[in-house]
Coordinates of C-alpha atoms in Angstrom, one line a residue:
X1 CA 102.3 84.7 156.1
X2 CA 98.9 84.8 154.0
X3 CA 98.4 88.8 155.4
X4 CA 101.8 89.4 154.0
X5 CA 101.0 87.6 150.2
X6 CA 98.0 89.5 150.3
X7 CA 99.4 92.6 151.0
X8 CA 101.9 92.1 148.6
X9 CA 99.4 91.2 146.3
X10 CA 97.5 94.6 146.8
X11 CA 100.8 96.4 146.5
X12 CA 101.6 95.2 143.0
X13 CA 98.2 95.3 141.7
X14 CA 97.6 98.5 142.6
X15 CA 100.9 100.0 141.3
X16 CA 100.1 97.8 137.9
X17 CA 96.6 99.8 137.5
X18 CA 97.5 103.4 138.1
X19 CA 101.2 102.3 136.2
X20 CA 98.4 101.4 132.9
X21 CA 96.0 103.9 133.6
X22 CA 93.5 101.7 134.1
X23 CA 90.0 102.5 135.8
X24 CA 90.0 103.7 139.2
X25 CA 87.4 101.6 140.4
X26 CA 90.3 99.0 140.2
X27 CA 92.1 100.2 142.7
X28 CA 89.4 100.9 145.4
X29 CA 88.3 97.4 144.4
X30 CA 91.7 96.1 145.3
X31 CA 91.8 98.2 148.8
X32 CA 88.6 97.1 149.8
X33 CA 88.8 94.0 148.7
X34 CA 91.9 92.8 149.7
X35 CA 92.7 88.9 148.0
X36 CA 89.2 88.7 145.8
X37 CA 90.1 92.5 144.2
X38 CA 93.8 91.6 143.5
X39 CA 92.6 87.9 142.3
X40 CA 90.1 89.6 139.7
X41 CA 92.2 92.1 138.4
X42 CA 94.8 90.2 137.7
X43 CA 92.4 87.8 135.5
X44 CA 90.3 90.1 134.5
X45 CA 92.9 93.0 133.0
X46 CA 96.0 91.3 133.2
X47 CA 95.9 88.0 132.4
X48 CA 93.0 88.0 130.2
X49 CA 93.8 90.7 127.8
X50 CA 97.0 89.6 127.2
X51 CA 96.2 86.0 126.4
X52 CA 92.6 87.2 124.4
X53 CA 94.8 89.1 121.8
X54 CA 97.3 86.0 121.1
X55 CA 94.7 83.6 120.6
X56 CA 92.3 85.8 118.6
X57 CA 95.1 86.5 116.7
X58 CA 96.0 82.9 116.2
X59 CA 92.7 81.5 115.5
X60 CA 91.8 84.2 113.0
X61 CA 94.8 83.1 111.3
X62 CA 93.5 79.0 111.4
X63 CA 90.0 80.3 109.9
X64 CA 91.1 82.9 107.4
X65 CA 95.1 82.5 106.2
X66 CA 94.2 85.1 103.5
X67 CA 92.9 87.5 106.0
X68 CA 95.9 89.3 106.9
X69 CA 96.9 89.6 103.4
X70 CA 93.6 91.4 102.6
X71 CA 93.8 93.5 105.8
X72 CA 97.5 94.4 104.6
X73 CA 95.8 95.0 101.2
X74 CA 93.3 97.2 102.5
X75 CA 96.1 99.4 104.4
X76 CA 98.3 100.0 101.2
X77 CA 95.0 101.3 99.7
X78 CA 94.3 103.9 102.3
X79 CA 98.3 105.0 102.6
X80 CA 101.1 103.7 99.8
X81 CA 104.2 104.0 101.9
X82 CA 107.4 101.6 101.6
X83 CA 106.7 100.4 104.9
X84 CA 102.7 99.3 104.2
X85 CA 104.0 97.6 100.3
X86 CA 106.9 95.9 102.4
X87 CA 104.8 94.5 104.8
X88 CA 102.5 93.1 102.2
X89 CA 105.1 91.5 100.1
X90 CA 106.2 89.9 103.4
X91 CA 102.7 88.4 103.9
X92 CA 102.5 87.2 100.1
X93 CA 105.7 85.5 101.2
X94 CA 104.9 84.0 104.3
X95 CA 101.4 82.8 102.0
X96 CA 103.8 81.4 99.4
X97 CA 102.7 83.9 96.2
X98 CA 106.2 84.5 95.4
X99 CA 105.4 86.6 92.5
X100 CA 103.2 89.1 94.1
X101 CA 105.9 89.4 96.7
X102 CA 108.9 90.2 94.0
X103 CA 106.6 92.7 92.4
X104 CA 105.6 94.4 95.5
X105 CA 109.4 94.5 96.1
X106 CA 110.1 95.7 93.3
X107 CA 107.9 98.9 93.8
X108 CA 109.1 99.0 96.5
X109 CA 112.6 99.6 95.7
X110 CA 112.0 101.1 93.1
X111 CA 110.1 104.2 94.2
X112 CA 112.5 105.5 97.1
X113 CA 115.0 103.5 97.4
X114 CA 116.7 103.2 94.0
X115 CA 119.8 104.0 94.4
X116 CA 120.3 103.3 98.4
X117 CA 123.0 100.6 98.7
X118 CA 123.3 99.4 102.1

C-alpha cells in the first residue's frame, strides 16, 4: 500500500513540476528520491509559495493599511488609465477617504466614459 502512495505521490509531483515549469532538478529529485523528493516539493514549491504570498500580503496590510493606497498611487503615476484611477478610488474606499474616492471617480468617468450608459 505505501509503494503505491508513494508512487502516486511521484506521479503527481512530477506532472505538477514540468505542468509549472519548474526546475528540472525537481523532477530527478522526485525519481531518485522517491517519498523525501515528493514530501519537499510539495512544501517547498507548492505549499510554501502559495501560503508565503497570502500571509505577506496580509500582514503587510496589518503593518502599513496606507501601503496599498500609496503603491496604487505610485501606479497611476507611471500609467493614467481608467483601470489604474479605478482601482485607486476603490482603495480610498475600502480606507474610508470618501472624498478622494468620488473625485478619482469622477475622472474617471469623466475622461472616457462620459457618455457610456450601461
Amino acid at each position: 500500500m505505501f509503494y503505491y502512495l508513494s508512487i502516486a505521490l511521484q506521479a503527481y509531483c512530477v506532472y505538477h513540476c514540468y505542468s509549472n515549469r519548474n526546475n528540472h532538478y525537481w523532477i530527478l529529485a522526485i525519481i531518485f528520491l522517491p517519498f523525501i523528493g515528493s514530501l519537499l516539493y510539495l512544501f517547498v514549491d507548492v505549499i510554501q509559495k502559495r501560503d508565503v504570498e497570502k500571509v505577506q500580503e496580509e500582514l503587510l496590510s496589518v503593518i502599513s493599511p496606507s501601503q496599498k493606497v500609496k503603491d496604487l498611487e505610485k501606479q497611476l503615476r507611471f500609467s493614467e488609465s481608467f483601470e489604474n484611477r479605478v482601482k485607486l478610488a476603490d482603495a480610498y474606499l475600502d480606507e474610508k477617504i470618501y472624498e478622494k474616492a468620488i473625485e478619482h471617480y469622477d475622472i474617471a468617468l469623466r475622461d472616457n466614459f462620459k457618455d457610456d450608459f450601461m
